[in-house]
mmCIF file of C-alpha atoms and ligand atoms in Angstrom:
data_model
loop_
_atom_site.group_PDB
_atom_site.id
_atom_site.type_symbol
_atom_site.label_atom_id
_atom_site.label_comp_id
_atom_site.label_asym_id
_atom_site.label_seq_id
_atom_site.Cartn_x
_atom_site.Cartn_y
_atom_site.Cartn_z
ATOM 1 C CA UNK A 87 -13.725 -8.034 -14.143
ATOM 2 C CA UNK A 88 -11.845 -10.448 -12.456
ATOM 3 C CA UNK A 89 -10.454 -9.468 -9.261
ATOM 4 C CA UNK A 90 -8.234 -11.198 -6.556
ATOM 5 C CA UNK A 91 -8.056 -11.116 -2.950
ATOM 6 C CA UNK A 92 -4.794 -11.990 -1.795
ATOM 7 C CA UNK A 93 -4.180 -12.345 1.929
ATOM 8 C CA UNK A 94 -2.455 -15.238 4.475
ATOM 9 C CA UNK A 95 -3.683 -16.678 8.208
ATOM 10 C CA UNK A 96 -0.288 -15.670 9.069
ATOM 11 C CA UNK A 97 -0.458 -12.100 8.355
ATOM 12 C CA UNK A 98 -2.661 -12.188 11.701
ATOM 13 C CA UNK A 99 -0.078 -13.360 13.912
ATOM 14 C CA UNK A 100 1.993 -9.901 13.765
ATOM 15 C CA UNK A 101 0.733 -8.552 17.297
ATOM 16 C CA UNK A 102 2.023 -5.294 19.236
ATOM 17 C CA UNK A 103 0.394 -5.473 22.336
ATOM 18 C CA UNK A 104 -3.042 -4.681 23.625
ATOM 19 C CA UNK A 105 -4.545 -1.747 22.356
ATOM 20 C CA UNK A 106 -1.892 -1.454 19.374
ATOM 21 C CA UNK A 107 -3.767 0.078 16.601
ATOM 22 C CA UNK A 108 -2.065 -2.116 13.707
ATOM 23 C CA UNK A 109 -4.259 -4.963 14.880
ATOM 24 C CA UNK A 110 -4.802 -8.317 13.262
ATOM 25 C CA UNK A 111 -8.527 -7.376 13.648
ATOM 26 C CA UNK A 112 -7.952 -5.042 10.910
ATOM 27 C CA UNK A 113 -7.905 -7.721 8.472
ATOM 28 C CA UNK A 114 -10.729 -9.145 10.344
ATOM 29 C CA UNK A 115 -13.190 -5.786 9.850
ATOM 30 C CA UNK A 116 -12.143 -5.596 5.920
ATOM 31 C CA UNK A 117 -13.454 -9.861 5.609
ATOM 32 C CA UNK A 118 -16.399 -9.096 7.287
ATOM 33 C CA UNK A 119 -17.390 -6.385 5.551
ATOM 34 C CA UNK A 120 -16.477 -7.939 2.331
ATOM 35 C CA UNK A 121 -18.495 -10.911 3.246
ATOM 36 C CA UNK A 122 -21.437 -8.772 4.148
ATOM 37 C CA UNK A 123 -21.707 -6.422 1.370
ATOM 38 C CA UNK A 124 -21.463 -9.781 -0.616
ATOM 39 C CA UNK A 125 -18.196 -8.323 -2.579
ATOM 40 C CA UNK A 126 -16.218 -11.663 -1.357
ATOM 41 C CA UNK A 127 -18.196 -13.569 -4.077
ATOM 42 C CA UNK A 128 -16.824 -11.548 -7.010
ATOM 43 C CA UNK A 129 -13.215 -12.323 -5.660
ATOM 44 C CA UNK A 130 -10.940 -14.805 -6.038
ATOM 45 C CA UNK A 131 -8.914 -15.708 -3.266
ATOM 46 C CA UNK A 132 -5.367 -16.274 -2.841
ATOM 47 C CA UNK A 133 -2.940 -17.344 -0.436
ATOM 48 C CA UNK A 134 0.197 -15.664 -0.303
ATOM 49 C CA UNK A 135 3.516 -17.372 0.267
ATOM 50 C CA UNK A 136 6.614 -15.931 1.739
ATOM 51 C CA UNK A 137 8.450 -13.545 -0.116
ATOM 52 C CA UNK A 138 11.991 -15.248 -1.008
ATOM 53 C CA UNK A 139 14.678 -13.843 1.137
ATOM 54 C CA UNK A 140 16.935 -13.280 -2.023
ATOM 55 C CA UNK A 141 14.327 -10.600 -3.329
ATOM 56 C CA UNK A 142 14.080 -8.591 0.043
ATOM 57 C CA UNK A 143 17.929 -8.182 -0.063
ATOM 58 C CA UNK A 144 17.379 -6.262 -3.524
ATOM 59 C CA UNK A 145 15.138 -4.144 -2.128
ATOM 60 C CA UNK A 146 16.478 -3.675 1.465
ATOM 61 C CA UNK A 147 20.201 -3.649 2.679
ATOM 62 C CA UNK A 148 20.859 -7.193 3.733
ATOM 63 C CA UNK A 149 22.233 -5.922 6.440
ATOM 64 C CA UNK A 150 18.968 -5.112 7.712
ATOM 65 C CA UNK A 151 16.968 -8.167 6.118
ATOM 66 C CA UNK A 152 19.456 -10.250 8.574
ATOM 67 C CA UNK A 153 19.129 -8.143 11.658
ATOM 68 C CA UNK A 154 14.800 -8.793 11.349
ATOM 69 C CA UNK A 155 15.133 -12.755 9.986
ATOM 70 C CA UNK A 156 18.117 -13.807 12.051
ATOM 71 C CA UNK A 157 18.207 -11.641 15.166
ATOM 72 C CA UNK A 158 14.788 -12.115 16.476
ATOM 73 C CA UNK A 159 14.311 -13.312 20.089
ATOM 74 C CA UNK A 160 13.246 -16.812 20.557
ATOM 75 C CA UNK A 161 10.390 -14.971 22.610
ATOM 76 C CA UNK A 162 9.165 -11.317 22.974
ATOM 77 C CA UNK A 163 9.191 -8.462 20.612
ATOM 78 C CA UNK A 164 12.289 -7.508 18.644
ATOM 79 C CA UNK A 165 12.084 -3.398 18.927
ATOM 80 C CA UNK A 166 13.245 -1.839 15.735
ATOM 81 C CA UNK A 167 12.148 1.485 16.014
ATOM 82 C CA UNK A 168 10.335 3.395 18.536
ATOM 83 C CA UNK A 169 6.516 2.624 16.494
ATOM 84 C CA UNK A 170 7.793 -0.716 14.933
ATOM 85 C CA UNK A 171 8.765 -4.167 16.812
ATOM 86 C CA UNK A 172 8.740 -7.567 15.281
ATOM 87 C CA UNK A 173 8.742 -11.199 16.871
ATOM 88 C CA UNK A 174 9.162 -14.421 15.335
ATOM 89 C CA UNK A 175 5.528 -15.319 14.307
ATOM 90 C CA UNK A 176 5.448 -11.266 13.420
ATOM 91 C CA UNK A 177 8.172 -12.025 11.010
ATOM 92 C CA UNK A 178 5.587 -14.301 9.312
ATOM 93 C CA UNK A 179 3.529 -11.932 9.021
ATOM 94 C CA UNK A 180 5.767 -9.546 7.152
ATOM 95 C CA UNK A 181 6.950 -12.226 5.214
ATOM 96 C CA UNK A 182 3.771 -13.272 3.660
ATOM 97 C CA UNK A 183 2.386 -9.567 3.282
ATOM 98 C CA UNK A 184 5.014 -8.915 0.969
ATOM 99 C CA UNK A 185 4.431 -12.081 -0.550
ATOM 100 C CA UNK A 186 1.186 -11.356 -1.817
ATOM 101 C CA UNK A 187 2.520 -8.357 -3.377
ATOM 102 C CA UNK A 188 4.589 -9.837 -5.380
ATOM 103 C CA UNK A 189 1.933 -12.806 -6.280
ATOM 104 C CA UNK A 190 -0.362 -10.107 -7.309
ATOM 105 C CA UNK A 191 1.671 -8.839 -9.885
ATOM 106 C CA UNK A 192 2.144 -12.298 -10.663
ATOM 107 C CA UNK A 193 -1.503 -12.757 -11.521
ATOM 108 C CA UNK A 194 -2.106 -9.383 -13.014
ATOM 109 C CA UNK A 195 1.140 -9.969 -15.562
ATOM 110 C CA UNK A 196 0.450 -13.103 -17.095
ATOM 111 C CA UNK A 197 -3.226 -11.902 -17.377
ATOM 112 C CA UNK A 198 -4.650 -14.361 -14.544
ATOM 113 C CA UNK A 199 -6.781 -11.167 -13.321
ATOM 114 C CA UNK A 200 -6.656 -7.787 -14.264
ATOM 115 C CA UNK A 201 -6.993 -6.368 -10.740
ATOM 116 C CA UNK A 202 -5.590 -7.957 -7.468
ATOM 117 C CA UNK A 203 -5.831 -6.473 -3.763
ATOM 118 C CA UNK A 204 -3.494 -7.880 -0.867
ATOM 119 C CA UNK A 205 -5.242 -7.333 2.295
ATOM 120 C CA UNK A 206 -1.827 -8.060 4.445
ATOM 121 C CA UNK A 207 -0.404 -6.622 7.047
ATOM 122 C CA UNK A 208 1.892 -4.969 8.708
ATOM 123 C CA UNK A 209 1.993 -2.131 6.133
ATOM 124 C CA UNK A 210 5.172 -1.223 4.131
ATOM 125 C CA UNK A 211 5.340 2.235 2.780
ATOM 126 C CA UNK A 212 7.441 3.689 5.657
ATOM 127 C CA UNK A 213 10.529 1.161 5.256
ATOM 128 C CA UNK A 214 13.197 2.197 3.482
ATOM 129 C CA UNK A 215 16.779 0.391 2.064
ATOM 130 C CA UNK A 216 18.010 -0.065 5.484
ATOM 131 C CA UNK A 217 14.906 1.117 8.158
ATOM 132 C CA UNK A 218 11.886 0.305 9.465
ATOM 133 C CA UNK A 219 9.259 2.965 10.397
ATOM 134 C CA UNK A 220 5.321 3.848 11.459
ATOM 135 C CA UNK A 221 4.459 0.135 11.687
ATOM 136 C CA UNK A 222 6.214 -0.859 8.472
ATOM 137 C CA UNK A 223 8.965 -3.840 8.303
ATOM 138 C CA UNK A 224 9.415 -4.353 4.715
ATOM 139 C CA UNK A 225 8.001 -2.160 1.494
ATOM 140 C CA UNK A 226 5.476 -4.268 0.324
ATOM 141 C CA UNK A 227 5.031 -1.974 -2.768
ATOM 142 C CA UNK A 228 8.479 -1.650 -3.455
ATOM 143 C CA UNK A 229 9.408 -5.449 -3.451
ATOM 144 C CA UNK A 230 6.408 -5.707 -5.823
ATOM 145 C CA UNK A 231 7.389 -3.066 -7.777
ATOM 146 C CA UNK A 232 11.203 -4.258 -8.120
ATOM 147 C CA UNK A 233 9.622 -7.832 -8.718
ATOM 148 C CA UNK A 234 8.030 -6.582 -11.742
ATOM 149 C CA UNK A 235 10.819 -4.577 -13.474
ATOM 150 C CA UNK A 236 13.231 -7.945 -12.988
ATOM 151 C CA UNK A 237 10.507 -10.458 -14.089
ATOM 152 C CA UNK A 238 8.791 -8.867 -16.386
ATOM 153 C CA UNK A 239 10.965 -6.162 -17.855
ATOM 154 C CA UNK A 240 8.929 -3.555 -17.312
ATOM 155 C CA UNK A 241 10.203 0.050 -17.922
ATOM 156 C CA UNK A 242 7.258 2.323 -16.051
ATOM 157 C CA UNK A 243 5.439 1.468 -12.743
ATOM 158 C CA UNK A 244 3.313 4.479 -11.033
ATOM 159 C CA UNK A 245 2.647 3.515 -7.431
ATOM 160 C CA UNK A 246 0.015 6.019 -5.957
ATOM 161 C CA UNK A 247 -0.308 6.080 -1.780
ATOM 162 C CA UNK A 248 -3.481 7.934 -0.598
ATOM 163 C CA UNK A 249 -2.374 6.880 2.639
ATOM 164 C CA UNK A 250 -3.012 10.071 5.151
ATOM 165 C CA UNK A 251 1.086 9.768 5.810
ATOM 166 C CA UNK A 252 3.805 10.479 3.148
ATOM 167 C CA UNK A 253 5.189 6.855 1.712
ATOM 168 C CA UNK A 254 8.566 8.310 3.061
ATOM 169 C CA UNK A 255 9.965 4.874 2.534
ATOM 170 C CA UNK A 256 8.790 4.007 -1.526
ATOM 171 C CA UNK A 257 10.440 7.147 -1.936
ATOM 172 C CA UNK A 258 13.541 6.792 -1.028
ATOM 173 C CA UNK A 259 13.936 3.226 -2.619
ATOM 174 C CA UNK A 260 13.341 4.271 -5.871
ATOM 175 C CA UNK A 261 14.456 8.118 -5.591
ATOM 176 C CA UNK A 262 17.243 7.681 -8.250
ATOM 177 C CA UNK A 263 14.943 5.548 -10.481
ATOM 178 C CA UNK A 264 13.018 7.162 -13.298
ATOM 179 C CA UNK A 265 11.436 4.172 -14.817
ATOM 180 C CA UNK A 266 8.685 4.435 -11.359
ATOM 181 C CA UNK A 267 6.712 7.447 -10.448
ATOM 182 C CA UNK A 268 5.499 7.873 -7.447
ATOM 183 C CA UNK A 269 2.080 9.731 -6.703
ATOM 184 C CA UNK A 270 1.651 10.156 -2.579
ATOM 185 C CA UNK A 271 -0.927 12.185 -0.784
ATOM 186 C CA UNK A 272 -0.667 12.981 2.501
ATOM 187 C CA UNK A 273 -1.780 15.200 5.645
ATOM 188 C CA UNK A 274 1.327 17.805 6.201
ATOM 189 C CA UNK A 275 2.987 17.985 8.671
ATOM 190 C CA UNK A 276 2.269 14.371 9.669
ATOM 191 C CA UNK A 277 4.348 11.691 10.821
ATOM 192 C CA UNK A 278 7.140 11.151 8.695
ATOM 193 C CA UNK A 279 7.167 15.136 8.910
ATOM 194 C CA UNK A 280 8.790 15.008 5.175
ATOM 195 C CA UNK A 281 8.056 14.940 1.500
ATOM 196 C CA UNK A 282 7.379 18.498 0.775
ATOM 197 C CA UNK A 283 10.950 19.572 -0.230
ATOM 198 C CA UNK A 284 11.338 16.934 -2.941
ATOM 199 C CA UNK A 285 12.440 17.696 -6.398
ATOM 200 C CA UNK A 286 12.503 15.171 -8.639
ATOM 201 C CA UNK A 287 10.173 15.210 -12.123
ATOM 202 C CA UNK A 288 9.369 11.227 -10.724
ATOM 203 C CA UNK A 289 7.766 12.188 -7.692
ATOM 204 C CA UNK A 290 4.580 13.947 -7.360
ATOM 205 C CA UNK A 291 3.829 14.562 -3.505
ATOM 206 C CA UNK A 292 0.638 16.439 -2.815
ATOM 207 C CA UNK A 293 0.767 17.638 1.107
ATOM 208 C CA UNK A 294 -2.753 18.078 2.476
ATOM 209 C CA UNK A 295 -4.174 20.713 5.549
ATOM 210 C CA UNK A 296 -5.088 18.359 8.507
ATOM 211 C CA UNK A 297 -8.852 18.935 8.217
ATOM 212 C CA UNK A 298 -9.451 19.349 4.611
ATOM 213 C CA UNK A 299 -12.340 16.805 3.160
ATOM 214 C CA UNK A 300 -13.066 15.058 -0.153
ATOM 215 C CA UNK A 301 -13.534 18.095 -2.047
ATOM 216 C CA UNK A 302 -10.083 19.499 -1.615
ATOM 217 C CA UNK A 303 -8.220 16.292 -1.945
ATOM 218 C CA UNK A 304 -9.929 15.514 -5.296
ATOM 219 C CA UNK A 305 -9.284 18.792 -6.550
ATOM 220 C CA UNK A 306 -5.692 18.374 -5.403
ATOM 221 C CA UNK A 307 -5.424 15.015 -7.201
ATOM 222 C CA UNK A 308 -7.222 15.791 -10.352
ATOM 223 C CA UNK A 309 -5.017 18.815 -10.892
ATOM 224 C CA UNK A 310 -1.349 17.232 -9.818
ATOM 225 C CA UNK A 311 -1.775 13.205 -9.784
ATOM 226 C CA UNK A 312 -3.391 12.683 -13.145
ATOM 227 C CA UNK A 313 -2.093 14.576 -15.581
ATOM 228 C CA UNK A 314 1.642 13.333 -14.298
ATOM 229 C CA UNK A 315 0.204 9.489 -14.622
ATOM 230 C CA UNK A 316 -1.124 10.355 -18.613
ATOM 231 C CA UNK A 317 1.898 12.063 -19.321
ATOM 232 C CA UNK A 318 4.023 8.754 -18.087
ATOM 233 C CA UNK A 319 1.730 6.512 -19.406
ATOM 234 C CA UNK A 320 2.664 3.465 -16.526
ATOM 235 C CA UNK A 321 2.630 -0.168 -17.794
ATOM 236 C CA UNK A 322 1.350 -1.337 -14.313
ATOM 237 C CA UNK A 323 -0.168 0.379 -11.366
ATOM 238 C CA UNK A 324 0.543 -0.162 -7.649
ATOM 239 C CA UNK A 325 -1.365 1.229 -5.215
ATOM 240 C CA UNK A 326 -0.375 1.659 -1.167
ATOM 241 C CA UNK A 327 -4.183 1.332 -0.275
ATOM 242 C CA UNK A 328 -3.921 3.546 3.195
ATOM 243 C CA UNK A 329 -7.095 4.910 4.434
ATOM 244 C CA UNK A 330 -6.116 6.483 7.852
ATOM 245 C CA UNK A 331 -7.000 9.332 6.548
ATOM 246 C CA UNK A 332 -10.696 8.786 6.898
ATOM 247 C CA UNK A 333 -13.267 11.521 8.869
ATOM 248 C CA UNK A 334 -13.447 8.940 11.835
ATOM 249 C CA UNK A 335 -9.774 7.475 11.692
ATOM 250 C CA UNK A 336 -8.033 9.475 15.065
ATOM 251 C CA UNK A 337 -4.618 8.598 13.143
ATOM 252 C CA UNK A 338 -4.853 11.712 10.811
ATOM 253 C CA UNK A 339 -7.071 15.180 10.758
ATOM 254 C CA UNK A 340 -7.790 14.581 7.292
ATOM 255 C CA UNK A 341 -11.522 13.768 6.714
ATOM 256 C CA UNK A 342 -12.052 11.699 3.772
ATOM 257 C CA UNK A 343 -14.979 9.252 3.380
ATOM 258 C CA UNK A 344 -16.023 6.569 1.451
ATOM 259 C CA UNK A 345 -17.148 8.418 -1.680
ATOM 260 C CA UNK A 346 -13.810 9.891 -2.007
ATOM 261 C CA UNK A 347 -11.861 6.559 -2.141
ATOM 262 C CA UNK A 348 -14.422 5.625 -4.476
ATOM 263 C CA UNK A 349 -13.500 8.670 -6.704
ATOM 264 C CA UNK A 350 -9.881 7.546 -6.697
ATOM 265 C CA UNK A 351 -9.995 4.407 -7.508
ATOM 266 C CA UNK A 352 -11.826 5.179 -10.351
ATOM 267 C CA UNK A 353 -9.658 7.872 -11.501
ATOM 268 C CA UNK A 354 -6.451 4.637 -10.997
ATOM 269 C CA UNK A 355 -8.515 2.476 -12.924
ATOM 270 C CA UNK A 356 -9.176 5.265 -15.651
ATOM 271 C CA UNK A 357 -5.535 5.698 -15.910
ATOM 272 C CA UNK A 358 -4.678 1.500 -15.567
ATOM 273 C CA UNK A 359 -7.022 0.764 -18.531
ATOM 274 C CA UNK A 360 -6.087 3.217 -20.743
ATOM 275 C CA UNK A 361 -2.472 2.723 -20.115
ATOM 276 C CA UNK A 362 -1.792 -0.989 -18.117
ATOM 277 C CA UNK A 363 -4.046 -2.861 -19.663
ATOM 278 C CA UNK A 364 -5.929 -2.219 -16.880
ATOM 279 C CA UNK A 365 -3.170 -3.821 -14.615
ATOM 280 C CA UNK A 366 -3.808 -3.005 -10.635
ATOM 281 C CA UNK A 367 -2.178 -4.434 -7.924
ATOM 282 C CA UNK A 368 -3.417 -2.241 -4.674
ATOM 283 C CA UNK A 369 -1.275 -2.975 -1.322
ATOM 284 C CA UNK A 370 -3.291 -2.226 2.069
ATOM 285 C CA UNK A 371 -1.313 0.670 3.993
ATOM 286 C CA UNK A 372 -3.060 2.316 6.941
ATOM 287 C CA UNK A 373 -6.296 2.470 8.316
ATOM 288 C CA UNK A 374 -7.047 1.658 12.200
ATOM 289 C CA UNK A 375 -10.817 3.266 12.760
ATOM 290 C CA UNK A 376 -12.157 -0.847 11.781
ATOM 291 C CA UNK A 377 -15.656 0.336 10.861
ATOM 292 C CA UNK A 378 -13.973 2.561 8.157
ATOM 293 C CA UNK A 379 -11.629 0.568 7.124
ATOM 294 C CA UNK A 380 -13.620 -2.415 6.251
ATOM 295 C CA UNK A 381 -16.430 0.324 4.681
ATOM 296 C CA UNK A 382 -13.831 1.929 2.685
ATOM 297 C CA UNK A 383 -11.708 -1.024 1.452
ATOM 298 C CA UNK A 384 -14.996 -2.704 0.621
ATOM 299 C CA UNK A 385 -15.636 0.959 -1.525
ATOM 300 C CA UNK A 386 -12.359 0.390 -3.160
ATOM 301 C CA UNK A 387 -12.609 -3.044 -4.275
ATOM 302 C CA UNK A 388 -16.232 -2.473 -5.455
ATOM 303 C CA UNK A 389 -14.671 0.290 -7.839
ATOM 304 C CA UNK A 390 -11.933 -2.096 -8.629
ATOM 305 C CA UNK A 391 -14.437 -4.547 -9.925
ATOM 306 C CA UNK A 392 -16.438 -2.596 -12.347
ATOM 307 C CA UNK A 393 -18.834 -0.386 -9.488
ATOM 308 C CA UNK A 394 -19.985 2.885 -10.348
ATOM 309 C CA UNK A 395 -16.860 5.164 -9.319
ATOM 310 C CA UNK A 396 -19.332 8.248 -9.180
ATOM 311 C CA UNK A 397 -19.844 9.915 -5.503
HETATM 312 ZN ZN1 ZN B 405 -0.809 5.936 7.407
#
C-alpha cells in the first residue's frame, strides 16, 4: 500500500527551552527509527508547505490567528498559555505542521496514496476556536478535517485521538457539527481535566484509569469506538496519532505498548477500508519518552502499510 510521510525541516525549529519535553528531537527519534527498522523505504516522502492563513481563520477566531502571526516578538518566546509559547521560527513550525495535514488529505483524496502520516510538530489537538493549550498552537486535525469538507465535499469525517489526554480542543471545534465524529481516548482525570460530561451522539469519549494496560483499553475501544465508526460509516479517517500514553512515557499513568497501537491501527484501517476507501490521514499528537515514540510510531506506520496488526 502506498503510504506517505509528510513532515518539514522547519517543524524542528519550534523550541521551548532546555529540557522542554515537546522537543524537535522527537521528530528526530521517529526518522531514526523509521530508517532503522527499514520502514522509510516503503514511504514516500513529502514536504509540507505552510498552511494558508485564510484556512486557519476558518478554523480558529482570527482574532487569535493574528495575535500568534502578527504579535510575535522579533526575539524570545511569545507566551500564550502557561504550557504553550511560540516565537517567530516556532511559528514556522506550526505553520508547516498543519500544512502537512492538510496535504495529506490532499494525497489521500485524489487517490495519490491511500494512507499518509504527518510526523510534525507542535501537536494540535488541545487548540480550540480561539486558544492554545498543552503544547498545541493550531488543530492540525481540525484544519485538515475542515479542509476536506470545503474541498472535497465530504459529509462524514471520524477523527480518532488515542492520545493519553482528551483532544479537548477537536472537540470543541466541531461540537455543533454532526457530519464529524469524534472517537478520543484518554487517561481521566488528566490534563485537560474534561471530556467525561459530554453528550452529544457525535462524540464518543472513552476516559481511562491512570494505570490500566493494553488489555483494558482494547476492550474499551472494541466495545465503544467501533461499533460508533460502522454505524457512521466515515468517508475519511483522521487520526491524532498521540502516544504519551505509553508504559515508559512519564506524561501519563496509562501503560500501553507497542502491540496495542498496533491493535488500533488495525482496527482504523479495518474501519477506513471498509468504509473510506481505505482513506487515512494520521496527525502525530503526543509522545515525549523518544525510545517509545519512535518504536511505537514505527508500529503504527508498519500497520498502516499492510503489517500484521495482530499482538
Ligand atoms: Zn498527550
Amino acid at each position: 500500500m502506498s503510504v506517505a510521510f509528510i513532515s518539514h525541516s522547519d517543524c524542528l525549529l519550534h523550541d521551548l527551552g532546555p529540557d522542554h519535553p515537546e522537543c524537535p528531537a522527537r521528530l528526530h527519534a521517529i526518522n531514526d527509527r523509521l530508517i532503522a527498522s527499514g520502514l522509510e523505504m516503503a514511504l514516500r516522502q513529502f514536504d509540507a508547505p505552510q498552511v494558508e492563513r485564510a484556512l486557519l481563520e476558518r478554523v480558529h477566531d482570527p482574532t487569535y490567528v493574528a495575535h500568534i502571526l502578527d504579535d510575535l516578538p522579533e526575539e524570545g518566546r511569545l507566551w500564550l498559555d502557561v504550557d504553550t509559547a511560540v516565537s517567530k521560527a516556532g511559528v514556522c513550525s506550526a505553520l508547516h505542521a498543519a500544512g502537512a495535514a492538510v496535504v495529506g488529505v490532499d494525497l489521500v483524496m485524489r487517490g495519490e496514496v491511500q494512507v499518509a502520516f504527518c510526523a510534525v510538530r507542535p501537536p494540535g489537538h488541545h487548540a480550540g476556536w480561539a486558544a492554545s493549550g498543552g503544547f498545541c498552537i493550531f488543530n492540525n486535525v481540525a484544519i485538515a478535517a475542515t479542509h476536506a469538507f470545503e474541498a472535497y465535499g465530504l459529509e462524514r469525517i471520524a477523527v480518532v485521538d488515542f492520545d493519553a489526554h482528551h483532544g479537548n480542543g477537536t472537540e470543541e471545534l466541531f461540537a455543533d457539527d454532526p457530519r464529524l465524529l469524534f472517537c478520543s481516548s484518554f487517561e481521566h482525570p488528566l490534563y485537560p481535566f474534561c471530556g467525561v460530561g459530554t453528550h452529544s451522539d457525535h462524540v464518543v469519549n472513552v476516559p481511562l484509569d491512570g494505570g490500566i494496560t493494553g488489555a483494558v483499553f482494547r476492550e474499551r475501544v472494541a466495545e465503544r469506538w467501533l461499533p460508533a465508526l460502522e454505524r457512521f460509516a466515515p468517508q475519511l479517517m483522521l487520526v491524532s496519532a498521540g502516544f504519551d500514553g505509553h508504559a515508559e512515557d512519564d506524561m501519563s499513568h496509562l501503560r500501553l505498548r507497542e502491540p496495542d497501537y498496533r491493535w488500533a491501527t488495525q482496527r482504523i484501517k479495518t474501519i477506513a477500508e471498509r468504509h473510506a476507501q481505505g482513506r487515512i490521514v494520521s496527525v502525530l499528537e503526543g509522545g515525549y519518552a523518544l525510545s517509545a515514540l519512535g518504536r511505537s510510531v514505527a508500529a503504527h506506520i508498519d500497520v498502516l502499510i499492510g503489517g500484521d496488526g495482530a499482538g
